[in-house]
Amino acid sequence: QVQLVESGGGLVQPGGSLGLSCVASRSISSFAAMGWYRQAPGKERELVADITRGGNTNYADYVKGRFTISRDNAKNTVSLQMSSLKPEDTAVYYCNAKAFYGAIVFDTWGQGTQVTVSS
C-alpha cells in the first residue's frame, strides 16, 4: 500500500499562482496514472489533471492552459502548477494514484490540501 502526502495549498488572490506537490511513500513508476482531483463544498470530487506512466497528460477543460501537471518518478512526486487562479478553483485538492488489476481500478488517495482563491 502506498501513502500519498500533499502539500502546497493555501490562500491566494485571484489571478495568482500556487504549486501543489504530492510525495508517495514508495515508487510511483508502477502506477498507470497519477492525478489531481478536487472537491468543492457541496460538489462531487472531479478530475483536475492526470499523467500516465508514459507521460501523457489529460486536463479538465476548466483548467486547460492554466494548470500544468508533472511527475518525477525518481523523487516519487507528482506536482500541479496552477496559475491564473479563479475563485471557482477553491476546493480541497487530492492526489491520486491509479493502478489497474485486469479490469479492476484501484485508487489510492491523499488526505487533501485546501486551496482558497479569494481577495
Tab-separated table of C-alpha atoms in Angstrom:
chain	number	residue	atom	x	y	z
A	1	GLN	CA	0.000	0.000	0.000
A	2	VAL	CA	1.278	3.477	-0.832
A	3	GLN	CA	0.690	6.651	1.157
A	4	LEU	CA	0.308	9.969	-0.626
A	5	VAL	CA	1.039	13.259	1.126
A	6	GLU	CA	0.032	16.543	-0.443
A	7	SER	CA	1.484	19.948	0.342
A	8	GLY	CA	1.435	23.462	-1.035
A	9	GLY	CA	-2.143	24.524	-0.536
A	10	GLY	CA	-3.118	27.867	0.896
A	11	LEU	CA	-4.763	31.207	0.277
A	12	VAL	CA	-4.055	33.051	-2.953
A	13	GLN	CA	-5.585	36.064	-4.631
A	14	PRO	CA	-7.474	35.769	-7.924
A	15	GLY	CA	-5.038	35.756	-10.799
A	16	GLY	CA	-2.275	34.366	-8.612
A	17	SER	CA	-0.291	31.160	-8.787
A	18	LEU	CA	0.208	28.205	-6.491
A	19	GLY	CA	2.068	24.916	-6.698
A	20	LEU	CA	0.940	21.637	-5.173
A	21	SER	CA	3.166	18.664	-4.531
A	22	CYS	CA	2.363	15.046	-3.750
A	23	VAL	CA	5.017	12.731	-2.391
A	24	ALA	CA	4.456	8.985	-2.398
A	25	SER	CA	5.840	6.609	0.205
A	26	ARG	CA	7.191	4.316	-2.491
A	27	SER	CA	7.932	4.301	-6.189
A	28	ILE	CA	5.201	5.725	-8.394
A	29	SER	CA	6.610	4.271	-11.588
A	30	SER	CA	4.346	1.230	-11.291
A	31	PHE	CA	1.135	3.268	-11.274
A	32	ALA	CA	-0.692	3.592	-14.556
A	33	ALA	CA	-1.567	7.184	-13.789
A	34	MET	CA	-1.077	9.830	-11.150
A	35	GLY	CA	-3.521	12.670	-10.873
A	36	TRP	CA	-5.043	15.576	-9.039
A	37	TYR	CA	-8.718	15.818	-8.209
A	38	ARG	CA	-10.634	18.475	-6.334
A	39	GLN	CA	-13.787	18.740	-4.323
A	40	ALA	CA	-15.580	21.960	-3.527
A	41	PRO	CA	-18.183	22.176	-0.742
A	42	GLY	CA	-21.432	20.595	-1.818
A	43	LYS	CA	-19.950	19.234	-5.021
A	44	GLU	CA	-18.633	15.889	-6.157
A	45	ARG	CA	-14.951	15.166	-6.490
A	46	GLU	CA	-13.781	15.892	-10.015
A	47	LEU	CA	-10.688	15.283	-12.081
A	48	VAL	CA	-8.368	18.246	-12.495
A	49	ALA	CA	-5.498	16.600	-14.371
A	50	ASP	CA	-3.685	13.320	-14.632
A	51	ILE	CA	-0.496	11.998	-16.142
A	52	THR	CA	0.183	8.458	-17.285
A	53	ARG	CA	3.235	6.319	-16.672
A	54	GLY	CA	4.362	7.286	-20.163
A	55	GLY	CA	3.978	10.993	-19.507
A	56	ASN	CA	0.739	11.631	-21.387
A	57	THR	CA	-1.326	14.332	-19.729
A	58	ASN	CA	-5.044	14.952	-19.526
A	59	TYR	CA	-6.694	18.124	-18.240
A	60	ALA	CA	-10.218	19.121	-17.363
A	61	ASP	CA	-11.459	21.778	-19.756
A	62	TYR	CA	-11.755	24.355	-16.998
A	63	VAL	CA	-8.015	24.237	-16.199
A	64	LYS	CA	-6.512	23.854	-19.656
A	65	GLY	CA	-3.904	26.492	-20.283
A	66	ARG	CA	-3.768	27.434	-16.600
A	67	PHE	CA	-2.615	24.287	-14.781
A	68	THR	CA	0.332	22.019	-15.504
A	69	ILE	CA	0.809	18.534	-14.097
A	70	SER	CA	4.166	16.789	-13.949
A	71	ARG	CA	5.661	13.689	-12.371
A	72	ASP	CA	9.160	12.863	-11.218
A	73	ASN	CA	9.487	9.125	-10.830
A	74	ALA	CA	12.946	9.437	-9.294
A	75	LYS	CA	11.521	11.556	-6.464
A	76	ASN	CA	8.194	9.710	-6.236
A	77	THR	CA	6.491	13.052	-6.743
A	78	VAL	CA	3.642	14.446	-8.802
A	79	SER	CA	3.125	18.188	-8.940
A	80	LEU	CA	0.445	20.590	-10.057
A	81	GLN	CA	1.391	24.128	-11.006
A	82	MET	CA	-1.636	26.400	-11.013
A	83	SER	CA	-1.749	29.884	-12.481
A	84	SER	CA	-4.422	32.473	-13.284
A	85	LEU	CA	-6.379	31.127	-10.360
A	86	LYS	CA	-10.059	31.928	-10.049
A	87	PRO	CA	-12.373	31.901	-7.033
A	88	GLU	CA	-14.102	28.872	-8.539
A	89	ASP	CA	-10.822	26.953	-8.210
A	90	THR	CA	-11.355	26.988	-4.455
A	91	ALA	CA	-11.546	23.384	-3.264
A	92	VAL	CA	-9.733	20.623	-1.441
A	93	TYR	CA	-7.231	19.143	-3.859
A	94	TYR	CA	-6.466	15.440	-3.647
A	95	CYS	CA	-3.588	13.468	-5.059
A	96	ASN	CA	-4.490	10.159	-6.689
A	97	ALA	CA	-2.561	7.079	-7.716
A	98	LYS	CA	-4.332	4.735	-10.093
A	99	ALA	CA	-3.479	1.084	-10.645
A	100	PHE	CA	-5.189	-1.447	-12.858
A	101	TYR	CA	-5.538	-5.105	-11.995
A	102	GLY	CA	-7.142	-6.510	-15.110
A	103	ALA	CA	-10.476	-4.755	-15.350
A	104	ILE	CA	-10.357	-3.538	-11.755
A	105	VAL	CA	-9.218	0.005	-10.995
A	106	PHE	CA	-7.589	0.552	-7.636
A	107	ASP	CA	-7.391	4.154	-6.396
A	108	THR	CA	-5.215	5.490	-3.611
A	109	TRP	CA	-5.908	8.975	-2.243
A	110	GLY	CA	-4.001	11.508	-0.251
A	111	GLN	CA	-5.554	13.390	2.639
A	112	GLY	CA	-6.116	16.529	0.579
A	113	THR	CA	-4.873	20.098	0.742
A	114	GLN	CA	-7.059	23.193	0.812
A	115	VAL	CA	-6.732	25.797	-1.924
A	116	THR	CA	-8.629	29.035	-1.404
A	117	VAL	CA	-8.727	31.710	-4.065
A	118	SER	CA	-10.036	34.934	-2.616
A	119	SER	CA	-9.248	38.619	-2.385
